[in-house]
Amino acid sequence: MKPMENVSVDQDRLGALYSQLGPVGAEDVVCRALEELGMRLSQCSTLFHENDRAGLRKNTRSLIAIADQIGMHALSRVAADVTNCIDHGNTVSVAATLSRLIRIGERSLTAVWDIQDITI
């Protein structure tokens, strides 16, 4: 069984970025955000396996702000769920929600790249 997550990108949020910053500025913000999200998603696995809960919590909290900035609301919600599980100290819940976060993160990154390919 391979879980599939439905993701979407808030195109209104992306549109607002393009209106506020112009095409070049918005693409710069989106590209930097995507790079940062990819790096932080990768770090999540490492931090979990190193049993660094404080580092994982901090890393996951930063995912929320970055994801919200570019309209990845599903990613933001699941990152908040991971943070909540860390706060409750349930390792099994952290592992499960972290796996979901990584799946949604990967699909969300792909969704934004696909949107950018269409708009370029």
C-alpha atoms as an extended CHARMM CRD file, in Angstrom:
* protein
*
       120  EXT
         1         1  MET       CA              0.0000000000        0.0000000000        0.0000000000  PROA      1               0.0000000000
         2         2  LYS       CA              1.3870000000        3.3750000000       -1.0280000000  PROA      2               0.0000000000
         3         3  PRO       CA             -0.5430000000        6.3370000000        0.3870000000  PROA      3               0.0000000000
         4         4  MET       CA             -1.2340000000        9.1560000000       -2.0350000000  PROA      4               0.0000000000
         5         5  GLU       CA             -1.7970000000       12.6520000000       -0.7470000000  PROA      5               0.0000000000
         6         6  ASN       CA             -3.8450000000       15.2270000000       -2.5830000000  PROA      6               0.0000000000
         7         7  VAL       CA             -2.1180000000       18.5710000000       -2.5840000000  PROA      7               0.0000000000
         8         8  SER       CA             -2.9020000000       21.9160000000       -4.0530000000  PROA      8               0.0000000000
         9         9  VAL       CA             -1.2040000000       25.2380000000       -4.1920000000  PROA      9               0.0000000000
        10        10  ASP       CA             -3.1600000000       28.3680000000       -3.4350000000  PROA      10              0.0000000000
        11        11  GLN       CA             -2.9110000000       30.0630000000       -6.7990000000  PROA      11              0.0000000000
        12        12  ASP       CA             -4.4870000000       33.2020000000       -5.3470000000  PROA      12              0.0000000000
        13        13  ARG       CA             -1.5670000000       33.4250000000       -2.9100000000  PROA      13              0.0000000000
        14        14  LEU       CA              0.9320000000       32.9610000000       -5.7400000000  PROA      14              0.0000000000
        15        15  GLY       CA             -0.9520000000       35.5190000000       -7.8050000000  PROA      15              0.0000000000
        16        16  ALA       CA             -0.7640000000       38.0020000000       -4.9430000000  PROA      16              0.0000000000
        17        17  LEU       CA              3.0040000000       37.4740000000       -4.7380000000  PROA      17              0.0000000000
        18        18  TYR       CA              3.3330000000       38.1400000000       -8.4600000000  PROA      18              0.0000000000
        19        19  SER       CA              1.1730000000       41.2750000000       -8.1460000000  PROA      19              0.0000000000
        20        20  GLN       CA              3.1190000000       42.6000000000       -5.1550000000  PROA      20              0.0000000000
        21        21  LEU       CA              6.6440000000       41.7400000000       -6.3000000000  PROA      21              0.0000000000
        22        22  GLY       CA              6.3880000000       41.5070000000      -10.0650000000  PROA      22              0.0000000000
        23        23  PRO       CA              7.3740000000       38.4270000000      -12.0410000000  PROA      23              0.0000000000
        24        24  VAL       CA             11.0950000000       38.5330000000      -11.2870000000  PROA      24              0.0000000000
        25        25  GLY       CA             10.6950000000       39.2570000000       -7.5750000000  PROA      25              0.0000000000
        26        26  ALA       CA              7.9710000000       36.6630000000       -7.1030000000  PROA      26              0.0000000000
        27        27  GLU       CA              9.9150000000       33.9640000000       -8.9270000000  PROA      27              0.0000000000
        28        28  ASP       CA             12.9240000000       34.7360000000       -6.7600000000  PROA      28              0.0000000000
        29        29  VAL       CA             10.8400000000       34.3870000000       -3.5800000000  PROA      29              0.0000000000
        30        30  VAL       CA              9.1710000000       31.1810000000       -4.7860000000  PROA      30              0.0000000000
        31        31  CYS       CA             12.4500000000       29.5950000000       -5.9120000000  PROA      31              0.0000000000
        32        32  ARG       CA             14.1730000000       30.4250000000       -2.6210000000  PROA      32              0.0000000000
        33        33  ALA       CA             11.1720000000       29.1070000000       -0.6820000000  PROA      33              0.0000000000
        34        34  LEU       CA             11.1690000000       25.8600000000       -2.6720000000  PROA      34              0.0000000000
        35        35  GLU       CA             14.8790000000       25.3540000000       -2.0670000000  PROA      35              0.0000000000
        36        36  GLU       CA             14.4340000000       26.0210000000        1.6360000000  PROA      36              0.0000000000
        37        37  LEU       CA             11.4460000000       23.6760000000        1.8650000000  PROA      37              0.0000000000
        38        38  GLY       CA             13.3460000000       20.8990000000        0.1140000000  PROA      38              0.0000000000
        39        39  MET       CA             16.3030000000       21.3160000000        2.4430000000  PROA      39              0.0000000000
        40        40  ARG       CA             14.1470000000       21.4250000000        5.5670000000  PROA      40              0.0000000000
        41        41  LEU       CA             12.1020000000       18.3880000000        4.5210000000  PROA      41              0.0000000000
        42        42  SER       CA             15.3420000000       16.4680000000        4.1060000000  PROA      42              0.0000000000
        43        43  GLN       CA             16.5440000000       17.6670000000        7.5090000000  PROA      43              0.0000000000
        44        44  CYS       CA             13.3180000000       16.4210000000        9.1310000000  PROA      44              0.0000000000
        45        45  SER       CA             14.2280000000       12.7980000000        8.4610000000  PROA      45              0.0000000000
        46        46  THR       CA             17.7640000000       13.2740000000        9.7270000000  PROA      46              0.0000000000
        47        47  LEU       CA             16.6290000000       15.0250000000       12.8950000000  PROA      47              0.0000000000
        48        48  PHE       CA             14.0300000000       12.3460000000       13.5840000000  PROA      48              0.0000000000
        49        49  HSD       CA             16.5580000000        9.5250000000       13.1770000000  PROA      49              0.0000000000
        50        50  GLU       CA             19.0310000000       11.3820000000       15.3880000000  PROA      50              0.0000000000
        51        51  ASN       CA             16.2690000000       11.6420000000       18.0090000000  PROA      51              0.0000000000
        52        52  ASP       CA             16.7060000000       15.4470000000       18.0480000000  PROA      52              0.0000000000
        53        53  ARG       CA             13.1360000000       16.3860000000       18.9620000000  PROA      53              0.0000000000
        54        54  ALA       CA             13.9550000000       20.0300000000       19.7050000000  PROA      54              0.0000000000
        55        55  GLY       CA             15.7050000000       20.4110000000       16.3560000000  PROA      55              0.0000000000
        56        56  LEU       CA             12.8790000000       18.6060000000       14.5680000000  PROA      56              0.0000000000
        57        57  ARG       CA             10.2940000000       20.8590000000       16.2000000000  PROA      57              0.0000000000
        58        58  LYS       CA             12.1990000000       24.0210000000       15.2570000000  PROA      58              0.0000000000
        59        59  ASN       CA             12.7420000000       22.7800000000       11.6870000000  PROA      59              0.0000000000
        60        60  THR       CA              9.0850000000       21.8010000000       11.3150000000  PROA      60              0.0000000000
        61        61  ARG       CA              7.8560000000       25.1370000000       12.6820000000  PROA      61              0.0000000000
        62        62  SER       CA              9.9230000000       26.9470000000       10.0540000000  PROA      62              0.0000000000
        63        63  LEU       CA              8.2580000000       24.8080000000        7.3600000000  PROA      63              0.0000000000
        64        64  ILE       CA              4.8960000000       26.2470000000        8.3940000000  PROA      64              0.0000000000
        65        65  ALA       CA              5.9190000000       29.8510000000        7.7510000000  PROA      65              0.0000000000
        66        66  ILE       CA              7.6410000000       29.0900000000        4.4620000000  PROA      66              0.0000000000
        67        67  ALA       CA              4.7660000000       26.9530000000        3.1620000000  PROA      67              0.0000000000
        68        68  ASP       CA              2.2050000000       29.6130000000        4.0880000000  PROA      68              0.0000000000
        69        69  GLN       CA              4.2270000000       32.2670000000        2.2750000000  PROA      69              0.0000000000
        70        70  ILE       CA              3.7830000000       30.5120000000       -1.0820000000  PROA      70              0.0000000000
        71        71  GLY       CA              0.3230000000       29.0160000000       -0.5840000000  PROA      71              0.0000000000
        72        72  MET       CA              1.1130000000       25.4180000000        0.4060000000  PROA      72              0.0000000000
        73        73  HSD       CA             -1.6350000000       25.1420000000        2.9940000000  PROA      73              0.0000000000
        74        74  ALA       CA             -1.7320000000       21.3270000000        3.2050000000  PROA      74              0.0000000000
        75        75  LEU       CA              1.9910000000       21.2440000000        3.9010000000  PROA      75              0.0000000000
        76        76  SER       CA              1.5900000000       23.9140000000        6.5500000000  PROA      76              0.0000000000
        77        77  ARG       CA             -1.2570000000       22.0240000000        8.2680000000  PROA      77              0.0000000000
        78        78  VAL       CA              0.6380000000       18.7420000000        8.3840000000  PROA      78              0.0000000000
        79        79  ALA       CA              3.7850000000       20.4770000000        9.6650000000  PROA      79              0.0000000000
        80        80  ALA       CA              1.6230000000       21.8740000000       12.4760000000  PROA      80              0.0000000000
        81        81  ASP       CA              0.3680000000       18.3180000000       13.1470000000  PROA      81              0.0000000000
        82        82  VAL       CA              3.9720000000       17.0780000000       13.4150000000  PROA      82              0.0000000000
        83        83  THR       CA              4.7590000000       19.8760000000       15.8550000000  PROA      83              0.0000000000
        84        84  ASN       CA              1.7120000000       18.9540000000       17.9300000000  PROA      84              0.0000000000
        85        85  CYS       CA              2.7830000000       15.2920000000       18.0420000000  PROA      85              0.0000000000
        86        86  ILE       CA              6.2880000000       16.3000000000       19.1280000000  PROA      86              0.0000000000
        87        87  ASP       CA              4.7750000000       18.4340000000       21.8960000000  PROA      87              0.0000000000
        88        88  HSD       CA              2.7700000000       15.4380000000       23.1300000000  PROA      88              0.0000000000
        89        89  GLY       CA              5.8450000000       13.1990000000       23.1130000000  PROA      89              0.0000000000
        90        90  ASN       CA              4.3110000000       10.3550000000       21.1260000000  PROA      90              0.0000000000
        91        91  THR       CA              7.0820000000        8.8880000000       18.9860000000  PROA      91              0.0000000000
        92        92  VAL       CA              4.7290000000        6.7000000000       16.9400000000  PROA      92              0.0000000000
        93        93  SER       CA              2.5300000000        9.7030000000       16.0830000000  PROA      93              0.0000000000
        94        94  VAL       CA              5.5830000000       11.7750000000       15.2270000000  PROA      94              0.0000000000
        95        95  ALA       CA              6.8400000000        9.0610000000       12.8670000000  PROA      95              0.0000000000
        96        96  ALA       CA              3.4550000000        8.7170000000       11.1660000000  PROA      96              0.0000000000
        97        97  THR       CA              2.7990000000       12.4290000000       10.7340000000  PROA      97              0.0000000000
        98        98  LEU       CA              6.3930000000       13.0520000000        9.6710000000  PROA      98              0.0000000000
        99        99  SER       CA              6.0230000000       10.4380000000        6.9340000000  PROA      99              0.0000000000
       100       100  ARG       CA              2.8720000000       12.2000000000        5.8080000000  PROA      100             0.0000000000
       101       101  LEU       CA              4.6520000000       15.5680000000        5.9200000000  PROA      101             0.0000000000
       102       102  ILE       CA              7.4220000000       14.3010000000        3.6630000000  PROA      102             0.0000000000
       103       103  ARG       CA              4.9420000000       12.7890000000        1.1830000000  PROA      103             0.0000000000
       104       104  ILE       CA              2.9080000000       15.9980000000        1.0430000000  PROA      104             0.0000000000
       105       105  GLY       CA              6.0660000000       18.0880000000        0.8740000000  PROA      105             0.0000000000
       106       106  GLU       CA              7.4070000000       16.2160000000       -2.1160000000  PROA      106             0.0000000000
       107       107  ARG       CA              4.0900000000       16.4120000000       -3.9500000000  PROA      107             0.0000000000
       108       108  SER       CA              3.6770000000       20.1010000000       -3.0620000000  PROA      108             0.0000000000
       109       109  LEU       CA              7.1320000000       20.9630000000       -4.3880000000  PROA      109             0.0000000000
       110       110  THR       CA              6.2940000000       19.1970000000       -7.6260000000  PROA      110             0.0000000000
       111       111  ALA       CA              2.9510000000       21.0160000000       -7.8490000000  PROA      111             0.0000000000
       112       112  VAL       CA              4.5950000000       24.4410000000       -7.5570000000  PROA      112             0.0000000000
       113       113  TRP       CA              7.2560000000       23.5770000000      -10.1280000000  PROA      113             0.0000000000
       114       114  ASP       CA              4.4960000000       22.4210000000      -12.4720000000  PROA      114             0.0000000000
       115       115  ILE       CA              2.6150000000       25.7040000000      -11.9970000000  PROA      115             0.0000000000
       116       116  GLN       CA              5.7890000000       27.6990000000      -12.6370000000  PROA      116             0.0000000000
       117       117  ASP       CA              6.4250000000       25.7260000000      -15.8310000000  PROA      117             0.0000000000
       118       118  ILE       CA              2.9630000000       26.7200000000      -17.0390000000  PROA      118             0.0000000000
       119       119  THR       CA              3.3430000000       30.4050000000      -16.1720000000  PROA      119             0.0000000000
       120       120  ILE       CA              6.8490000000       30.9040000000      -17.5630000000  PROA      120             0.0000000000
